[in-house]
Amino acid sequence: MKQRCTWAKSSPNMSEYHDKVWGVPVYEDQRLFRKLVLDINQAGLSWQTILNKEQQFDEAYDSFDIQKVAMYDEIKIDELVNNSGIIRNRRKIEAAIHNAGKVMEIQQEFGSFSKYLWGFNQYEVMNNNYQYQEEIPTTNELSDRISADLKKRGFKFIGSTIIYAFLEAVGIINDHIVSCFRHNEVN
């Protein structure tokens, strides 16, 4: 039987997410934006809740097309607020729209959102070697720097804890515990 991170054992879809998605380096802007929006929506909720609504989020947010999301108007916001398939928090919805515009500004300045994000750690994965899930922090110096810079650039609903979870999910930080079969596979 494969050894996994403790949190991945809670359900079959959590195991699949852990095995195939979490911690795999992501370099494509639309996928990075999608994950950022999903992590913002997770704030105060379990990841299982977001995972269960993943397909509905993709449909509701036009597959997270950054330019489309940035153009959402009040009619679209009302549609999203009334969509029971997603998290219907107006502040989180408005943050996704606002942040799409900010991602586009970063794309203009850096060439891509990916280059901007990966550049904070010199395009390298930060490999941690934690033995136990309980050792893993919820923030670190890298998430502090990135969240501070995003806030300075005007991003909303961003904090170091959300950014740390995001960095783990998109593979910038490898927090698979050392006994997990994925620990040495994600780079």
XYZ file of C-alpha atoms in Angstrom:
187
model
C 0.000 0.000 0.000
C 1.272 3.462 -0.923
C 2.204 5.814 1.913
C 0.485 9.188 1.573
C 0.346 12.440 3.455
C -2.095 12.019 6.344
C -4.682 14.491 5.015
C -4.973 12.568 1.725
C -6.494 9.525 3.411
C -9.833 11.144 4.293
C -11.674 10.216 1.065
C -11.068 8.644 -2.360
C -11.205 12.001 -4.178
C -8.781 13.545 -1.666
C -6.385 10.651 -2.347
C -6.713 11.165 -6.087
C -6.204 14.931 -5.731
C -3.122 14.274 -3.587
C -1.705 11.670 -5.958
C -2.236 13.526 -9.240
C -2.615 17.259 -8.596
C -1.377 18.588 -5.242
C 2.241 19.622 -5.335
C 2.749 19.063 -9.054
C 4.485 22.175 -10.437
C 2.091 24.372 -12.436
C 3.418 26.906 -14.945
C 0.313 27.822 -16.951
C -1.309 31.135 -16.018
C -4.927 30.033 -16.343
C -4.342 26.999 -14.104
C -2.490 29.171 -11.571
C -5.328 31.696 -11.545
C -7.880 28.897 -11.157
C -6.055 27.496 -8.147
C -5.696 30.937 -6.581
C -9.445 31.528 -6.871
C -10.213 28.089 -5.439
C -7.845 28.684 -2.505
C -9.456 32.054 -1.828
C -12.824 30.312 -1.807
C -11.537 27.680 0.595
C -10.794 30.275 3.294
C -12.837 29.204 6.319
C -13.883 25.916 4.696
C -12.409 22.472 4.128
C -10.609 21.618 0.897
C -13.044 18.702 0.528
C -15.873 21.255 0.125
C -14.037 22.974 -2.732
C -13.022 19.685 -4.320
C -16.672 18.583 -4.349
C -17.609 21.792 -6.218
C -14.627 21.899 -8.583
C -16.576 21.175 -11.778
C -19.285 23.706 -10.883
C -16.583 26.335 -10.271
C -15.087 25.622 -13.711
C -18.495 26.045 -15.363
C -19.488 29.126 -13.353
C -16.175 30.919 -13.943
C -15.842 30.166 -17.689
C -12.992 27.681 -17.068
C -11.171 30.517 -15.275
C -10.401 32.394 -18.473
C -8.579 35.331 -16.886
C -9.698 37.923 -19.435
C -13.341 36.824 -19.266
C -13.397 36.804 -15.463
C -11.847 40.284 -15.363
C -14.781 41.572 -17.457
C -17.575 40.166 -15.262
C -20.241 42.753 -14.525
C -22.918 43.132 -11.854
C -25.268 40.787 -13.733
C -22.597 38.053 -13.711
C -21.853 38.722 -10.030
C -25.551 38.259 -9.209
C -25.570 35.044 -11.246
C -22.582 33.731 -9.277
C -24.037 34.793 -5.925
C -27.152 32.768 -6.776
C -25.251 29.702 -8.065
C -25.682 26.973 -5.429
C -22.947 24.903 -7.078
C -20.173 27.222 -5.874
C -19.294 29.202 -2.763
C -21.730 32.118 -2.896
C -19.727 34.639 -0.924
C -19.989 38.022 -2.666
C -16.625 39.221 -1.308
C -14.857 36.129 -2.644
C -16.595 36.455 -6.023
C -15.701 40.142 -6.294
C -12.108 39.331 -5.258
C -11.837 36.758 -8.076
C -12.971 39.330 -10.629
C -10.764 42.074 -9.253
C -7.753 39.750 -8.984
C -8.195 38.624 -12.609
C -7.504 42.209 -13.641
C -4.463 42.300 -11.367
C -3.166 39.040 -12.871
C -3.442 40.678 -16.310
C -1.348 43.615 -15.037
C 1.301 41.164 -13.794
C 1.226 39.381 -17.171
C 1.968 42.685 -18.896
C 4.810 43.499 -16.511
C 6.466 40.064 -16.225
C 5.327 38.290 -19.397
C 3.277 35.805 -17.394
C 1.767 35.248 -13.962
C 3.875 32.082 -13.795
C 7.175 33.947 -14.253
C 6.148 36.394 -11.550
C 5.261 33.670 -9.017
C 8.112 31.253 -9.736
C 10.594 34.142 -9.759
C 10.170 34.638 -6.017
C 12.077 31.362 -5.468
C 14.410 31.596 -8.480
C 12.195 29.167 -10.466
C 13.015 26.345 -8.041
C 10.738 24.119 -5.976
C 11.194 24.687 -2.239
C 11.621 21.116 -1.015
C 10.768 20.654 2.642
C 11.529 17.474 4.545
C 8.865 17.223 7.197
C 8.374 13.880 8.925
C 4.859 14.591 10.182
C 1.894 16.598 8.950
C 1.838 18.511 12.244
C 5.277 19.990 11.509
C 4.137 21.752 8.352
C 3.625 25.479 8.897
C 0.702 27.492 7.560
C 2.970 30.346 6.436
C 6.653 30.920 5.781
C 8.976 33.664 4.595
C 8.148 32.956 0.935
C 4.373 33.119 1.429
C 4.855 36.289 3.498
C 6.842 37.950 0.684
C 4.456 36.909 -2.084
C 1.296 37.853 -0.193
C 2.814 41.235 0.761
C 3.711 41.916 -2.869
C 0.276 40.822 -4.124
C -1.390 43.108 -1.564
C 0.869 45.972 -2.648
C -0.280 45.321 -6.216
C -3.913 45.585 -5.079
C -4.976 41.927 -4.857
C -7.901 41.239 -2.554
C -8.646 38.401 -0.133
C -4.958 37.493 -0.045
C -2.994 36.590 3.047
C 0.087 34.565 3.825
C -1.935 31.481 4.879
C -3.947 31.417 1.635
C -0.772 31.975 -0.373
C 1.097 29.211 1.490
C -1.673 26.696 0.684
C -1.655 27.942 -2.925
C 2.142 27.543 -3.213
C 1.912 23.979 -1.889
C -0.874 23.097 -4.303
C 0.871 24.482 -7.409
C 4.187 22.853 -6.544
C 6.264 25.892 -5.653
C 6.528 24.416 -2.143
C 6.852 20.629 -1.789
C 5.280 19.746 1.554
C 4.665 16.053 0.940
C 5.958 14.394 4.098
C 9.133 12.373 3.551
C 7.379 9.001 3.956
C 4.844 9.923 1.243
C 5.445 8.254 -2.104
C 4.973 11.661 -3.816
C 7.727 13.409 -1.833
C 10.473 12.688 -4.362
C 8.222 12.519 -7.440
C 6.865 16.057 -7.731
C 9.935 17.820 -9.044
